[in-house]
Coordinates of C-alpha atoms in Angstrom, one line a residue:
Chain N
X1 CA 67.0 -67.1 18.6
X2 CA 64.5 -64.2 18.5
X3 CA 63.5 -64.9 22.1
X4 CA 67.1 -64.7 23.2
X5 CA 67.5 -61.4 21.3
X6 CA 64.3 -60.1 23.1
X7 CA 65.7 -61.3 26.5
X8 CA 69.0 -59.6 25.8
X9 CA 67.6 -56.2 24.7
X10 CA 65.3 -55.9 27.7
X11 CA 68.2 -56.8 30.0
X12 CA 70.3 -53.9 28.8
X13 CA 70.9 -51.1 31.3
X14 CA 68.9 -48.5 29.4
X15 CA 65.8 -50.6 29.0
X16 CA 66.0 -52.0 32.5
X17 CA 66.0 -48.4 33.7
X18 CA 63.0 -47.5 31.5
X19 CA 61.1 -50.5 32.7
X20 CA 61.7 -49.7 36.3
X21 CA 60.8 -46.0 35.9
X22 CA 57.2 -45.3 36.8
X23 CA 56.4 -42.5 34.3
X24 CA 58.6 -43.5 31.3
X25 CA 56.4 -46.2 29.9
X26 CA 53.1 -44.4 30.1
X27 CA 54.7 -41.2 28.8
X28 CA 56.3 -42.9 25.8
X29 CA 53.0 -44.6 25.1
X30 CA 51.2 -41.2 25.3
X31 CA 53.7 -39.7 22.8
X32 CA 53.1 -42.7 20.6
X33 CA 49.4 -41.7 20.7
X34 CA 50.2 -38.1 19.9
X35 CA 52.1 -39.2 16.8
X36 CA 49.4 -41.7 16.0
X37 CA 46.9 -38.9 15.8
X38 CA 49.2 -36.6 13.6
X39 CA 50.7 -39.3 11.4
X40 CA 47.5 -41.4 11.2
X41 CA 45.6 -38.2 10.4
X42 CA 47.9 -37.5 7.4
X43 CA 47.4 -41.1 6.1
X44 CA 43.7 -41.0 6.5
X45 CA 43.3 -37.6 4.8
X46 CA 45.6 -38.7 1.9
X47 CA 43.5 -41.8 1.4
X48 CA 40.2 -39.9 1.7
X49 CA 41.5 -37.5 -1.0
X50 CA 42.3 -40.4 -3.3
X51 CA 38.8 -41.8 -2.7
X52 CA 37.3 -38.4 -3.5
X53 CA 35.8 -37.9 -0.1
X54 CA 37.9 -35.1 1.3
X55 CA 39.8 -32.0 0.0
X56 CA 38.1 -32.3 -3.4
X57 CA 39.1 -28.8 -4.3
X58 CA 42.8 -29.7 -4.0
X59 CA 44.7 -31.8 -6.5
X60 CA 45.3 -35.3 -5.3
X61 CA 48.9 -35.3 -6.5
X62 CA 49.5 -32.1 -4.6
X63 CA 48.1 -33.5 -1.4
X64 CA 50.3 -36.6 -1.7
X65 CA 53.4 -34.5 -2.5
X66 CA 52.9 -32.1 0.4
X67 CA 52.5 -34.8 3.0
X68 CA 55.3 -37.1 1.8
X69 CA 58.0 -35.6 4.0
X70 CA 55.8 -35.0 7.1
X71 CA 54.6 -38.6 6.8
X72 CA 58.2 -40.0 6.7
X73 CA 59.1 -37.9 9.8
X74 CA 55.9 -39.1 11.5
X75 CA 56.7 -42.8 10.7
X76 CA 60.2 -42.4 12.0
X77 CA 58.9 -41.1 15.4
X78 CA 56.2 -43.8 15.5
X79 CA 58.7 -46.6 14.9
X80 CA 61.2 -45.2 17.3
X81 CA 58.7 -44.7 20.1
X82 CA 57.2 -48.1 19.3
X83 CA 60.6 -49.7 19.5
X84 CA 61.2 -48.2 23.0
X85 CA 57.9 -49.6 24.2
X86 CA 58.7 -53.0 22.8
X87 CA 62.2 -53.1 24.1
X88 CA 61.2 -52.3 27.7
X89 CA 59.1 -55.5 27.8
X90 CA 60.5 -57.4 24.9
X91 CA 59.9 -60.8 26.4
X92 CA 56.2 -60.1 27.0
X93 CA 55.8 -58.7 23.6
X94 CA 57.5 -61.7 22.0
X95 CA 54.7 -63.9 23.3
X96 CA 52.0 -61.3 22.6
X97 CA 49.7 -62.5 19.8
X98 CA 48.6 -59.0 19.0
X99 CA 52.2 -57.7 18.8
X100 CA 52.9 -60.5 16.3
X101 CA 49.8 -59.6 14.3
X102 CA 50.8 -55.9 14.4
X103 CA 54.2 -56.8 12.9
X104 CA 52.4 -58.8 10.1
X105 CA 50.2 -55.8 9.4
X106 CA 53.2 -53.5 9.3
X107 CA 54.9 -55.9 6.8
X108 CA 51.7 -55.8 4.7
X109 CA 51.8 -52.0 4.8
X110 CA 55.4 -52.2 3.5
X111 CA 54.5 -54.6 0.7
X112 CA 51.5 -52.3 -0.1
X113 CA 53.9 -49.4 -0.6
X114 CA 56.3 -51.5 -2.7
X115 CA 53.4 -52.8 -4.9
X116 CA 51.4 -49.7 -5.4
X117 CA 53.8 -46.8 -5.1
X118 CA 55.4 -47.0 -8.5
X119 CA 52.5 -48.4 -10.5
X120 CA 49.6 -46.5 -9.1
X121 CA 50.5 -43.6 -6.8
X122 CA 53.1 -42.2 -9.1
X123 CA 50.6 -41.9 -11.9
X124 CA 48.2 -39.9 -9.9
X125 CA 49.5 -36.5 -11.3
X126 CA 48.5 -37.6 -14.9
X127 CA 45.1 -38.8 -13.7
X128 CA 44.4 -35.7 -11.5
X129 CA 42.3 -34.0 -14.2
X130 CA 39.7 -36.7 -14.1
X131 CA 36.8 -36.1 -11.8
X132 CA 37.0 -39.5 -10.2
X133 CA 40.3 -41.4 -9.8
X134 CA 40.3 -44.8 -11.4
X135 CA 39.4 -48.0 -9.6
X136 CA 43.0 -49.1 -9.0
X137 CA 43.9 -45.9 -7.2
X138 CA 40.8 -46.1 -5.0
X139 CA 41.6 -49.8 -4.3
X140 CA 45.1 -48.7 -3.1
X141 CA 43.5 -46.1 -0.8
X142 CA 41.0 -48.6 0.6
X143 CA 43.8 -51.2 1.2
X144 CA 45.9 -48.5 3.0
X145 CA 43.0 -47.6 5.3
X146 CA 42.3 -51.3 6.0
X147 CA 45.9 -52.2 6.8
X148 CA 46.6 -49.1 9.0
X149 CA 43.4 -49.7 10.9
X150 CA 44.6 -53.3 11.4
X151 CA 47.9 -51.9 12.8
X152 CA 46.1 -49.6 15.2
X153 CA 43.6 -52.3 16.4
X154 CA 46.4 -54.8 17.0
X155 CA 48.3 -52.0 18.9
X156 CA 45.4 -51.6 21.2
X157 CA 45.1 -55.3 21.5
X158 CA 48.6 -55.7 22.8
X159 CA 47.6 -54.2 26.1
X160 CA 44.8 -56.7 26.6
X161 CA 47.1 -59.8 26.5
X162 CA 48.2 -60.7 30.0
X163 CA 51.2 -62.9 29.5
X164 CA 50.5 -66.0 31.6
X165 CA 53.8 -66.1 33.3
X166 CA 52.9 -69.5 34.7
X167 CA 53.6 -71.0 31.2
X168 CA 57.3 -70.6 31.8
X169 CA 57.1 -73.4 34.1
X170 CA 56.4 -75.6 31.1
X171 CA 59.1 -74.0 28.9
X172 CA 62.1 -76.1 27.9
X173 CA 65.1 -75.8 30.3
X174 CA 67.1 -74.2 27.6
X175 CA 64.8 -71.1 27.5
X176 CA 64.5 -71.0 31.3
X177 CA 68.3 -71.0 31.4
X178 CA 68.4 -68.1 28.9
X179 CA 66.0 -66.1 31.0
X180 CA 68.0 -66.7 34.2
X181 CA 71.2 -65.7 32.3
X182 CA 69.8 -62.4 31.1
X183 CA 68.2 -61.4 34.4
Chain G
X1 CA 22.4 -51.6 40.4
X2 CA 18.9 -51.9 38.9
X3 CA 19.8 -52.1 35.3
X4 CA 23.0 -53.7 34.2
X5 CA 24.9 -51.8 31.5
X6 CA 24.9 -54.0 28.4
X7 CA 28.5 -52.9 27.7
X8 CA 29.6 -54.9 30.8
X9 CA 28.0 -58.1 29.7
X10 CA 30.5 -58.8 26.9
X11 CA 34.3 -58.8 27.3
X12 CA 34.6 -57.6 23.7
X13 CA 32.4 -54.4 24.0
X14 CA 35.0 -52.3 25.7
X15 CA 38.0 -53.1 23.5
X16 CA 35.9 -52.7 20.3
X17 CA 34.6 -49.3 21.5
X18 CA 38.2 -48.3 22.2
X19 CA 39.1 -49.0 18.6
X20 CA 36.3 -46.7 17.5
X21 CA 37.6 -44.2 20.0
X22 CA 41.1 -44.4 18.4
X23 CA 39.7 -43.9 14.9
X24 CA 37.7 -40.9 16.2
X25 CA 40.7 -39.2 17.8
X26 CA 42.9 -40.0 14.9
X27 CA 40.4 -38.2 12.6
X28 CA 39.7 -35.2 14.9
X29 CA 43.1 -34.6 16.5
X30 CA 44.8 -35.6 13.2
X31 CA 42.9 -33.0 11.2
X32 CA 43.3 -30.3 13.9
X33 CA 47.0 -31.0 14.0
X34 CA 47.3 -30.7 10.2
X35 CA 45.9 -27.2 10.5
X36 CA 48.2 -26.4 13.5
X37 CA 51.2 -27.7 11.6
X38 CA 50.2 -25.5 8.6
X39 CA 50.0 -22.5 11.0
X40 CA 53.6 -23.4 12.1
X41 CA 54.6 -23.6 8.4
X42 CA 55.0 -27.4 8.4
X43 CA 53.2 -29.7 5.9
X44 CA 50.4 -28.5 3.6
X45 CA 51.9 -25.1 2.7
X46 CA 50.3 -24.8 -0.7
X47 CA 47.0 -23.9 0.9
X48 CA 46.3 -21.0 3.2
X49 CA 45.4 -22.0 6.8
X50 CA 41.9 -20.8 6.1
X51 CA 41.5 -23.1 3.1
X52 CA 43.0 -26.1 4.9
X53 CA 40.7 -25.5 8.0
X54 CA 37.8 -25.4 5.6
X55 CA 38.8 -28.7 4.0
X56 CA 39.2 -30.3 7.4
X57 CA 36.1 -28.9 9.1
X58 CA 33.7 -31.8 8.2
X59 CA 36.3 -34.5 9.2
X60 CA 37.2 -32.8 12.4
X61 CA 33.6 -32.6 13.4
X62 CA 33.0 -36.2 12.3
X63 CA 36.0 -37.4 14.3
X64 CA 35.0 -35.4 17.4
X65 CA 31.5 -36.9 17.2
X66 CA 32.8 -40.5 16.9
X67 CA 35.3 -39.8 19.7
X68 CA 32.7 -38.3 22.1
X69 CA 30.0 -40.9 21.5
X70 CA 32.4 -43.8 21.9
X71 CA 34.1 -42.0 24.9
X72 CA 30.7 -41.5 26.6
X73 CA 29.9 -45.2 26.2
X74 CA 33.4 -46.2 27.6
X75 CA 32.8 -43.8 30.5
X76 CA 29.4 -45.4 31.2
X77 CA 31.0 -48.8 31.7
X78 CA 32.4 -47.7 35.1
X79 CA 31.5 -44.0 35.9
X80 CA 32.6 -43.9 39.5
X81 CA 36.0 -45.2 38.7
X82 CA 36.5 -42.5 36.0
X83 CA 35.1 -39.8 38.3
X84 CA 37.7 -40.7 40.9
X85 CA 40.6 -41.0 38.4
X86 CA 42.8 -38.0 38.4
X87 CA 44.0 -38.6 34.8
X88 CA 40.4 -38.7 33.6
X89 CA 39.5 -35.4 35.4
X90 CA 42.6 -33.7 33.8
X91 CA 41.7 -35.2 30.4
X92 CA 38.2 -33.7 30.6
X93 CA 39.7 -30.3 31.5
X94 CA 42.0 -30.5 28.5
X95 CA 39.2 -31.8 26.3
X96 CA 36.7 -29.1 27.1
X97 CA 39.3 -26.4 26.8
X98 CA 40.5 -27.9 23.6
X99 CA 37.1 -28.0 22.0
X100 CA 36.2 -24.5 23.1
X101 CA 39.6 -23.2 22.0
X102 CA 39.3 -24.9 18.6
X103 CA 36.0 -23.3 17.8
X104 CA 36.7 -19.8 19.2
X105 CA 40.2 -18.4 19.3
X106 CA 41.9 -20.8 16.9
X107 CA 39.0 -20.4 14.4
X108 CA 39.9 -16.7 14.4
X109 CA 43.7 -17.5 14.1
X110 CA 43.2 -19.3 10.8
X111 CA 41.3 -16.4 9.1
X112 CA 43.0 -14.8 6.1
X113 CA 43.8 -11.5 7.9
X114 CA 45.1 -13.0 11.1
X115 CA 48.6 -12.3 12.3
X116 CA 51.0 -15.1 11.6
X117 CA 52.6 -14.8 15.0
X118 CA 49.3 -15.2 16.8
X119 CA 48.6 -18.1 14.4
X120 CA 51.8 -19.9 15.6
X121 CA 50.9 -19.2 19.2
X122 CA 47.4 -20.6 18.7
X123 CA 48.8 -23.7 16.9
X124 CA 51.2 -24.4 19.9
X125 CA 48.3 -24.0 22.4
X126 CA 46.1 -26.3 20.3
X127 CA 48.8 -29.0 20.0
X128 CA 49.5 -28.7 23.7
X129 CA 45.8 -29.1 24.7
X130 CA 45.2 -32.1 22.4
X131 CA 48.4 -33.8 23.5
X132 CA 47.1 -33.3 27.1
X133 CA 43.9 -35.1 26.1
X134 CA 45.9 -38.1 24.7
X135 CA 48.3 -38.2 27.7
X136 CA 45.3 -38.2 30.0
X137 CA 43.7 -41.0 28.1
X138 CA 46.7 -43.2 28.4
X139 CA 47.3 -42.4 32.1
X140 CA 43.8 -43.4 33.0
X141 CA 44.7 -47.0 32.6
X142 CA 48.0 -46.7 34.5
X143 CA 46.3 -45.0 37.5
X144 CA 43.8 -47.9 37.5
X145 CA 46.7 -50.2 37.9
X146 CA 47.9 -48.4 40.9
X147 CA 50.0 -45.5 39.6
X148 CA 49.6 -42.4 41.8
X149 CA 50.3 -38.7 41.1
X150 CA 50.8 -38.0 44.7
X151 CA 54.5 -38.8 44.7
X152 CA 55.2 -36.8 41.5

């Protein structure tokens, strides 16, 4: 089901063109890196502020508030560019263990936001006068750093997995037929 | 070769170093970009560019150090290949220009009395230079796999 979706998307005219074009894939990947630096930098600095390591002269709530919109825009670009990269080679990515792990980490990031946003991050303004933010706020920041580092490491890992195309010889006929159909 | 580079004796050394390299450039380029975006009026506008640059200084320097140390180690794994790789050479040009620019002209552009127009120009140049570094880094791998600039 997911595999046939992957086969379909990479067979669309647009992604067939992108895959065949010499400079598209590396250029999209490079842009993904540019946004990684900008967007990742914002996340890291927010977390470092919550931990009390960076921007101590500024209020933590103010740092979170100012970066909220830029971070959303950054995420939008990251996801869009990431999707383009995925869809060019959807079948390879489907089998790629690091791609699967990356999706798991991204799911955990989303859960992290759901769990900690209302309970912890929204109360930062009231806590800001304290010299050191409470343990639960710092835990949230540590978890965020950990999960996003996981996303980045898995992203790098994707490139290291050579899909052993030979395994397709052992795939069930139904999947081989699907591949042939979408080619 | 008389002495084998220990980096090449483990298949994990290179990818692990690359992860440190990624953390390093996220910190350095990320913090530089935050100040550039501020100069362009995007993002952390409650601080002056000078205040923000001051907040970021330590982290930019730390990120640059991590990036350069891990980068040198990565380079040492196969220096001849990198030397002959056009993307690597271009990346180094962008990197050296970027670092010099960051600690000279852009440092002046964030000062309190600096003209906002010049600040915006400096921010654009800075973002361009560091994007060049990142593009170069990605293209190194694709040139290794046979991509050539000659038919551009």
